[in-house]
Structure formats: C-alpha cells, structure tokens
mmCIF file with all atom_site columns, C-alpha atoms in Angstrom:
data_model
loop_
_atom_site.group_PDB
_atom_site.id
_atom_site.type_symbol
_atom_site.label_atom_id
_atom_site.label_alt_id
_atom_site.label_comp_id
_atom_site.label_asym_id
_atom_site.label_entity_id
_atom_site.label_seq_id
_atom_site.pdbx_PDB_ins_code
_atom_site.Cartn_x
_atom_site.Cartn_y
_atom_site.Cartn_z
_atom_site.occupancy
_atom_site.B_iso_or_equiv
_atom_site.pdbx_formal_charge
_atom_site.auth_seq_id
_atom_site.auth_comp_id
_atom_site.auth_asym_id
_atom_site.auth_atom_id
_atom_site.pdbx_PDB_model_num
ATOM 1   C CA . UNK A 1 1   ? -0.120  12.267  10.670  1.00 0.00 ? 7   UNK A CA 1
ATOM 2   C CA . UNK A 1 2   ? -0.860  14.675  7.827   1.00 0.00 ? 8   UNK A CA 1
ATOM 3   C CA . UNK A 1 3   ? 0.617   12.380  5.203   1.00 0.00 ? 9   UNK A CA 1
ATOM 4   C CA . UNK A 1 4   ? -1.438  9.400   6.367   1.00 0.00 ? 10  UNK A CA 1
ATOM 5   C CA . UNK A 1 5   ? -4.615  11.410  5.959   1.00 0.00 ? 11  UNK A CA 1
ATOM 6   C CA . UNK A 1 6   ? -3.565  12.868  2.605   1.00 0.00 ? 12  UNK A CA 1
ATOM 7   C CA . UNK A 1 7   ? -2.946  9.364   1.270   1.00 0.00 ? 13  UNK A CA 1
ATOM 8   C CA . UNK A 1 8   ? -6.737  8.978   1.189   1.00 0.00 ? 14  UNK A CA 1
ATOM 9   C CA . UNK A 1 9   ? -6.923  12.046  -1.040  1.00 0.00 ? 15  UNK A CA 1
ATOM 10  C CA . UNK A 1 10  ? -4.119  10.740  -3.245  1.00 0.00 ? 16  UNK A CA 1
ATOM 11  C CA . UNK A 1 11  ? -5.924  7.409   -3.618  1.00 0.00 ? 17  UNK A CA 1
ATOM 12  C CA . UNK A 1 12  ? -9.233  9.099   -4.465  1.00 0.00 ? 18  UNK A CA 1
ATOM 13  C CA . UNK A 1 13  ? -7.864  11.313  -7.260  1.00 0.00 ? 19  UNK A CA 1
ATOM 14  C CA . UNK A 1 14  ? -7.159  8.569   -9.834  1.00 0.00 ? 20  UNK A CA 1
ATOM 15  C CA . UNK A 1 15  ? -10.621 7.130   -9.248  1.00 0.00 ? 21  UNK A CA 1
ATOM 16  C CA . UNK A 1 16  ? -12.204 10.530  -9.795  1.00 0.00 ? 22  UNK A CA 1
ATOM 17  C CA . UNK A 1 17  ? -10.294 10.827  -13.069 1.00 0.00 ? 23  UNK A CA 1
ATOM 18  C CA . UNK A 1 18  ? -11.141 7.283   -14.129 1.00 0.00 ? 24  UNK A CA 1
ATOM 19  C CA . UNK A 1 19  ? -14.836 7.652   -13.380 1.00 0.00 ? 25  UNK A CA 1
ATOM 20  C CA . UNK A 1 20  ? -15.040 11.072  -15.059 1.00 0.00 ? 26  UNK A CA 1
ATOM 21  C CA . UNK A 1 21  ? -13.271 9.651   -18.133 1.00 0.00 ? 27  UNK A CA 1
ATOM 22  C CA . UNK A 1 22  ? -15.715 6.725   -18.269 1.00 0.00 ? 28  UNK A CA 1
ATOM 23  C CA . UNK A 1 23  ? -18.644 9.123   -18.206 1.00 0.00 ? 29  UNK A CA 1
ATOM 24  C CA . UNK A 1 24  ? -17.011 11.303  -20.877 1.00 0.00 ? 30  UNK A CA 1
ATOM 25  C CA . UNK A 1 25  ? -16.428 8.249   -23.062 1.00 0.00 ? 31  UNK A CA 1
ATOM 26  C CA . UNK A 1 26  ? -20.126 7.445   -22.754 1.00 0.00 ? 32  UNK A CA 1
ATOM 27  C CA . UNK A 1 27  ? -20.945 10.924  -24.032 1.00 0.00 ? 33  UNK A CA 1
ATOM 28  C CA . UNK A 1 28  ? -21.730 12.542  -20.684 1.00 0.00 ? 34  UNK A CA 1
ATOM 29  C CA . UNK A 1 29  ? -18.743 14.804  -19.977 1.00 0.00 ? 35  UNK A CA 1
ATOM 30  C CA . UNK A 1 30  ? -20.931 17.287  -18.116 1.00 0.00 ? 36  UNK A CA 1
ATOM 31  C CA . UNK A 1 31  ? -21.481 14.745  -15.305 1.00 0.00 ? 37  UNK A CA 1
ATOM 32  C CA . UNK A 1 32  ? -17.873 15.072  -14.139 1.00 0.00 ? 38  UNK A CA 1
ATOM 33  C CA . UNK A 1 33  ? -18.092 18.853  -14.198 1.00 0.00 ? 39  UNK A CA 1
ATOM 34  C CA . UNK A 1 34  ? -21.396 18.826  -12.346 1.00 0.00 ? 40  UNK A CA 1
ATOM 35  C CA . UNK A 1 35  ? -19.871 16.605  -9.692  1.00 0.00 ? 41  UNK A CA 1
ATOM 36  C CA . UNK A 1 36  ? -17.027 19.073  -9.235  1.00 0.00 ? 42  UNK A CA 1
ATOM 37  C CA . UNK A 1 37  ? -19.565 21.852  -8.871  1.00 0.00 ? 43  UNK A CA 1
ATOM 38  C CA . UNK A 1 38  ? -21.133 19.841  -6.041  1.00 0.00 ? 44  UNK A CA 1
ATOM 39  C CA . UNK A 1 39  ? -17.813 19.031  -4.383  1.00 0.00 ? 45  UNK A CA 1
ATOM 40  C CA . UNK A 1 40  ? -16.417 22.592  -4.454  1.00 0.00 ? 46  UNK A CA 1
ATOM 41  C CA . UNK A 1 41  ? -18.996 24.061  -2.017  1.00 0.00 ? 47  UNK A CA 1
ATOM 42  C CA . UNK A 1 42  ? -18.562 20.974  0.179   1.00 0.00 ? 48  UNK A CA 1
ATOM 43  C CA . UNK A 1 43  ? -14.809 21.581  0.165   1.00 0.00 ? 49  UNK A CA 1
ATOM 44  C CA . UNK A 1 44  ? -15.271 25.217  1.169   1.00 0.00 ? 50  UNK A CA 1
ATOM 45  C CA . UNK A 1 45  ? -17.532 24.241  4.071   1.00 0.00 ? 51  UNK A CA 1
ATOM 46  C CA . UNK A 1 46  ? -15.137 21.479  5.160   1.00 0.00 ? 52  UNK A CA 1
ATOM 47  C CA . UNK A 1 47  ? -12.130 23.818  4.930   1.00 0.00 ? 53  UNK A CA 1
ATOM 48  C CA . UNK A 1 48  ? -13.754 26.580  6.949   1.00 0.00 ? 54  UNK A CA 1
ATOM 49  C CA . UNK A 1 49  ? -15.040 24.175  9.572   1.00 0.00 ? 55  UNK A CA 1
ATOM 50  C CA . UNK A 1 50  ? -12.181 21.712  9.945   1.00 0.00 ? 56  UNK A CA 1
ATOM 51  C CA . UNK A 1 51  ? -9.300  24.167  9.586   1.00 0.00 ? 57  UNK A CA 1
ATOM 52  C CA . UNK A 1 52  ? -10.966 26.449  12.092  1.00 0.00 ? 58  UNK A CA 1
ATOM 53  C CA . UNK A 1 53  ? -11.386 23.635  14.603  1.00 0.00 ? 59  UNK A CA 1
ATOM 54  C CA . UNK A 1 54  ? -8.278  21.508  14.016  1.00 0.00 ? 60  UNK A CA 1
ATOM 55  C CA . UNK A 1 55  ? -5.757  23.619  12.135  1.00 0.00 ? 61  UNK A CA 1
ATOM 56  C CA . UNK A 1 56  ? -3.417  21.890  9.653   1.00 0.00 ? 62  UNK A CA 1
ATOM 57  C CA . UNK A 1 57  ? -4.693  18.370  10.349  1.00 0.00 ? 63  UNK A CA 1
ATOM 58  C CA . UNK A 1 58  ? -8.177  19.723  9.652   1.00 0.00 ? 64  UNK A CA 1
ATOM 59  C CA . UNK A 1 59  ? -6.968  20.843  6.229   1.00 0.00 ? 65  UNK A CA 1
ATOM 60  C CA . UNK A 1 60  ? -5.704  17.337  5.547   1.00 0.00 ? 66  UNK A CA 1
ATOM 61  C CA . UNK A 1 61  ? -9.007  15.801  6.606   1.00 0.00 ? 67  UNK A CA 1
ATOM 62  C CA . UNK A 1 62  ? -10.902 18.352  4.544   1.00 0.00 ? 68  UNK A CA 1
ATOM 63  C CA . UNK A 1 63  ? -8.941  17.456  1.408   1.00 0.00 ? 69  UNK A CA 1
ATOM 64  C CA . UNK A 1 64  ? -9.349  13.736  2.050   1.00 0.00 ? 70  UNK A CA 1
ATOM 65  C CA . UNK A 1 65  ? -13.100 14.009  2.617   1.00 0.00 ? 71  UNK A CA 1
ATOM 66  C CA . UNK A 1 66  ? -13.593 16.192  -0.458  1.00 0.00 ? 72  UNK A CA 1
ATOM 67  C CA . UNK A 1 67  ? -11.585 13.813  -2.667  1.00 0.00 ? 73  UNK A CA 1
ATOM 68  C CA . UNK A 1 68  ? -13.348 10.748  -1.348  1.00 0.00 ? 74  UNK A CA 1
ATOM 69  C CA . UNK A 1 69  ? -16.740 12.449  -1.762  1.00 0.00 ? 75  UNK A CA 1
ATOM 70  C CA . UNK A 1 70  ? -16.006 13.256  -5.397  1.00 0.00 ? 76  UNK A CA 1
ATOM 71  C CA . UNK A 1 71  ? -14.803 9.720   -6.091  1.00 0.00 ? 77  UNK A CA 1
ATOM 72  C CA . UNK A 1 72  ? -17.869 8.188   -4.421  1.00 0.00 ? 78  UNK A CA 1
ATOM 73  C CA . UNK A 1 73  ? -20.311 10.460  -6.263  1.00 0.00 ? 79  UNK A CA 1
ATOM 74  C CA . UNK A 1 74  ? -18.676 9.749   -9.626  1.00 0.00 ? 80  UNK A CA 1
ATOM 75  C CA . UNK A 1 75  ? -18.450 6.044   -8.770  1.00 0.00 ? 81  UNK A CA 1
ATOM 76  C CA . UNK A 1 76  ? -22.185 5.915   -8.093  1.00 0.00 ? 82  UNK A CA 1
ATOM 77  C CA . UNK A 1 77  ? -22.876 7.637   -11.424 1.00 0.00 ? 83  UNK A CA 1
ATOM 78  C CA . UNK A 1 78  ? -20.637 5.161   -13.267 1.00 0.00 ? 84  UNK A CA 1
ATOM 79  C CA . UNK A 1 79  ? -22.287 2.240   -11.475 1.00 0.00 ? 85  UNK A CA 1
ATOM 80  C CA . UNK A 1 80  ? -25.738 3.499   -12.488 1.00 0.00 ? 86  UNK A CA 1
ATOM 81  C CA . UNK A 1 81  ? -24.671 3.942   -16.120 1.00 0.00 ? 87  UNK A CA 1
ATOM 82  C CA . UNK A 1 82  ? -22.641 0.752   -16.594 1.00 0.00 ? 88  UNK A CA 1
ATOM 83  C CA . UNK A 1 83  ? -23.780 -1.572  -13.829 1.00 0.00 ? 89  UNK A CA 1
ATOM 84  C CA . UNK A 1 84  ? -21.352 -3.571  -11.729 1.00 0.00 ? 90  UNK A CA 1
ATOM 85  C CA . UNK A 1 85  ? -17.933 -3.775  -13.350 1.00 0.00 ? 91  UNK A CA 1
ATOM 86  C CA . UNK A 1 86  ? -16.917 -6.827  -11.310 1.00 0.00 ? 92  UNK A CA 1
ATOM 87  C CA . UNK A 1 87  ? -19.231 -9.785  -10.641 1.00 0.00 ? 93  UNK A CA 1
ATOM 88  C CA . UNK A 1 88  ? -20.110 -10.494 -7.002  1.00 0.00 ? 94  UNK A CA 1
ATOM 89  C CA . UNK A 1 89  ? -18.447 -13.902 -7.101  1.00 0.00 ? 95  UNK A CA 1
ATOM 90  C CA . UNK A 1 90  ? -15.185 -12.280 -8.153  1.00 0.00 ? 96  UNK A CA 1
ATOM 91  C CA . UNK A 1 91  ? -15.439 -9.755  -5.316  1.00 0.00 ? 97  UNK A CA 1
ATOM 92  C CA . UNK A 1 92  ? -16.061 -12.585 -2.857  1.00 0.00 ? 98  UNK A CA 1
ATOM 93  C CA . UNK A 1 93  ? -13.075 -14.539 -4.206  1.00 0.00 ? 99  UNK A CA 1
ATOM 94  C CA . UNK A 1 94  ? -10.877 -11.449 -3.923  1.00 0.00 ? 100 UNK A CA 1
ATOM 95  C CA . UNK A 1 95  ? -12.034 -10.942 -0.333  1.00 0.00 ? 101 UNK A CA 1
ATOM 96  C CA . UNK A 1 96  ? -11.242 -14.574 0.544   1.00 0.00 ? 102 UNK A CA 1
ATOM 97  C CA . UNK A 1 97  ? -7.819  -14.406 -1.132  1.00 0.00 ? 103 UNK A CA 1
ATOM 98  C CA . UNK A 1 98  ? -7.031  -11.094 0.563   1.00 0.00 ? 104 UNK A CA 1
ATOM 99  C CA . UNK A 1 99  ? -8.016  -12.526 3.946   1.00 0.00 ? 105 UNK A CA 1
ATOM 100 C CA . UNK A 1 100 ? -5.755  -15.538 3.368   1.00 0.00 ? 106 UNK A CA 1
ATOM 101 C CA . UNK A 1 101 ? -2.917  -13.216 2.359   1.00 0.00 ? 107 UNK A CA 1
ATOM 102 C CA . UNK A 1 102 ? -3.378  -11.067 5.473   1.00 0.00 ? 108 UNK A CA 1
ATOM 103 C CA . UNK A 1 103 ? -3.254  -14.158 7.674   1.00 0.00 ? 109 UNK A CA 1
ATOM 104 C CA . UNK A 1 104 ? 0.021   -15.191 6.029   1.00 0.00 ? 110 UNK A CA 1
ATOM 105 C CA . UNK A 1 105 ? 1.337   -11.642 6.432   1.00 0.00 ? 111 UNK A CA 1
ATOM 106 C CA . UNK A 1 106 ? 0.688   -11.930 10.152  1.00 0.00 ? 112 UNK A CA 1
ATOM 107 C CA . UNK A 1 107 ? 2.832   -15.090 10.178  1.00 0.00 ? 113 UNK A CA 1
ATOM 108 C CA . UNK A 1 108 ? 5.680   -13.411 8.275   1.00 0.00 ? 114 UNK A CA 1
ATOM 109 C CA . UNK A 1 109 ? 5.968   -9.821  9.542   1.00 0.00 ? 115 UNK A CA 1
ATOM 110 C CA . UNK A 1 110 ? 8.408   -7.847  7.411   1.00 0.00 ? 116 UNK A CA 1
ATOM 111 C CA . UNK A 1 111 ? 10.249  -6.593  10.495  1.00 0.00 ? 117 UNK A CA 1
ATOM 112 C CA . UNK A 1 112 ? 11.001  -10.190 11.595  1.00 0.00 ? 118 UNK A CA 1
ATOM 113 C CA . UNK A 1 113 ? 11.806  -11.807 8.229   1.00 0.00 ? 119 UNK A CA 1
ATOM 114 C CA . UNK A 1 114 ? 13.398  -10.820 4.994   1.00 0.00 ? 120 UNK A CA 1
ATOM 115 C CA . UNK A 1 115 ? 10.981  -8.632  3.056   1.00 0.00 ? 121 UNK A CA 1
ATOM 116 C CA . UNK A 1 116 ? 11.359  -10.818 -0.035  1.00 0.00 ? 122 UNK A CA 1
ATOM 117 C CA . UNK A 1 117 ? 10.242  -13.901 1.932   1.00 0.00 ? 123 UNK A CA 1
ATOM 118 C CA . UNK A 1 118 ? 7.213   -12.074 3.314   1.00 0.00 ? 124 UNK A CA 1
ATOM 119 C CA . UNK A 1 119 ? 6.251   -10.699 -0.115  1.00 0.00 ? 125 UNK A CA 1
ATOM 120 C CA . UNK A 1 120 ? 6.665   -14.063 -1.848  1.00 0.00 ? 126 UNK A CA 1
ATOM 121 C CA . UNK A 1 121 ? 4.635   -15.805 0.867   1.00 0.00 ? 127 UNK A CA 1
ATOM 122 C CA . UNK A 1 122 ? 1.842   -13.227 0.598   1.00 0.00 ? 128 UNK A CA 1
ATOM 123 C CA . UNK A 1 123 ? 1.771   -13.115 -3.189  1.00 0.00 ? 129 UNK A CA 1
ATOM 124 C CA . UNK A 1 124 ? 1.961   -16.898 -3.421  1.00 0.00 ? 130 UNK A CA 1
ATOM 125 C CA . UNK A 1 125 ? -0.914  -17.311 -0.980  1.00 0.00 ? 131 UNK A CA 1
ATOM 126 C CA . UNK A 1 126 ? -3.036  -14.740 -2.795  1.00 0.00 ? 132 UNK A CA 1
ATOM 127 C CA . UNK A 1 127 ? -2.364  -16.303 -6.206  1.00 0.00 ? 133 UNK A CA 1
ATOM 128 C CA . UNK A 1 128 ? -2.855  -19.878 -5.023  1.00 0.00 ? 134 UNK A CA 1
ATOM 129 C CA . UNK A 1 129 ? -6.127  -18.967 -3.326  1.00 0.00 ? 135 UNK A CA 1
ATOM 130 C CA . UNK A 1 130 ? -7.447  -17.382 -6.528  1.00 0.00 ? 136 UNK A CA 1
ATOM 131 C CA . UNK A 1 131 ? -6.439  -20.490 -8.487  1.00 0.00 ? 137 UNK A CA 1
ATOM 132 C CA . UNK A 1 132 ? -8.094  -22.816 -5.940  1.00 0.00 ? 138 UNK A CA 1
ATOM 133 C CA . UNK A 1 133 ? -11.260 -20.720 -6.069  1.00 0.00 ? 139 UNK A CA 1
ATOM 134 C CA . UNK A 1 134 ? -11.117 -20.990 -9.881  1.00 0.00 ? 140 UNK A CA 1
ATOM 135 C CA . UNK A 1 135 ? -10.988 -17.232 -10.259 1.00 0.00 ? 141 UNK A CA 1
ATOM 136 C CA . UNK A 1 136 ? -7.722  -17.527 -12.190 1.00 0.00 ? 142 UNK A CA 1
ATOM 137 C CA . UNK A 1 137 ? -7.723  -20.303 -14.764 1.00 0.00 ? 143 UNK A CA 1
ATOM 138 C CA . UNK A 1 138 ? -5.285  -21.705 -17.265 1.00 0.00 ? 144 UNK A CA 1
ATOM 139 C CA . UNK A 1 139 ? -6.675  -19.549 -20.090 1.00 0.00 ? 145 UNK A CA 1
ATOM 140 C CA . UNK A 1 140 ? -6.030  -16.456 -17.923 1.00 0.00 ? 146 UNK A CA 1
ATOM 141 C CA . UNK A 1 141 ? -2.378  -17.483 -17.680 1.00 0.00 ? 147 UNK A CA 1
ATOM 142 C CA . UNK A 1 142 ? -2.098  -18.364 -21.373 1.00 0.00 ? 148 UNK A CA 1
ATOM 143 C CA . UNK A 1 143 ? -0.283  -15.132 -22.300 1.00 0.00 ? 149 UNK A CA 1
ATOM 144 C CA . UNK A 1 144 ? 2.507   -16.055 -19.886 1.00 0.00 ? 150 UNK A CA 1
ATOM 145 C CA . UNK A 1 145 ? 2.790   -19.567 -21.374 1.00 0.00 ? 151 UNK A CA 1
ATOM 146 C CA . UNK A 1 146 ? 5.065   -21.036 -18.706 1.00 0.00 ? 152 UNK A CA 1
ATOM 147 C CA . UNK A 1 147 ? 3.991   -24.575 -19.628 1.00 0.00 ? 153 UNK A CA 1
ATOM 148 C CA . UNK A 1 148 ? 4.960   -23.944 -23.250 1.00 0.00 ? 154 UNK A CA 1
ATOM 149 C CA . UNK A 1 149 ? 8.587   -23.478 -22.227 1.00 0.00 ? 155 UNK A CA 1
ATOM 150 C CA . UNK A 1 150 ? 8.945   -27.079 -21.115 1.00 0.00 ? 156 UNK A CA 1
ATOM 151 C CA . UNK A 1 151 ? 8.174   -26.512 -17.419 1.00 0.00 ? 157 UNK A CA 1
ATOM 152 C CA . UNK A 1 152 ? 5.863   -29.339 -16.387 1.00 0.00 ? 158 UNK A CA 1
#
C-alpha cells in the first residue's frame, strides 16, 4: 500500500523539476525556490498530522500530497507565464484515443492473453485513433520514412 501511494510522489517529482527549470530558463529561478518555501511548511504540517493519525501510511500520504502540491503550484506558475502548452483540441484527441485504448485493454486483459498481443492491440488502437482524428499526420511521421523504404 505504501508503494502505491509513493508512486504519486515519484510521478510529481519530475514535473516539479521540469516546471522549475522552465521558470529558471525564463529568468525567474526564484519562483521555484519560493514554491519550495511554501511547500516545506505544508510538508511539516502534513507529516505531524498524518503520521500522528495513520503512522507509516500517513507518511506516504504526506509525501505524496507535498509532492503533488509542489508540482501543481509550479504548474500553475508555468501556465500563467507561458500559457497552455498543448492546444485544447489535442487534449481532447488524446482523451478520445486514451478512452479507445482503455476499451481495447478491457477486451484483451494481460492476464488472459499474451502481454505482447495486449500491448500491440492497445498501442495500435491509440495510434490509429490519433491518425483518424488527424492529430498525427504524414508530416509527423516523416522522420520515420516507412513509405520511403518501398512499403506501400
């Protein structure tokens, strides 16, 4: 149970680093430090409260909440400075493709089929959906150049 909770913390850390680096590259390195100064007291309060109430699992939740809080705060700052990094249409297309992939994953559970079959079915569905939605176009695939090798 602890590891599942700490995965949230592990996922948040690269985003904190990425967002802090983006702000530093823009000439605002103090923003990342100021965010840490906000998150540290929050972490202390969360640690005292959650560890006292729930013990070790409280420590895991405290770390996860602190990491996610830092990532969200820095993400909001980056969004305000740079605007949306991904257009809404792209986000919608990703959501549709992900939903299609999840539906296929439900048809091919890894425990019932060969993992390779399930992964190929999911990846194929995701990719095909993005192509059908015109999110991925021929010029996006140009660096791969499969059609240049005589595959038609």
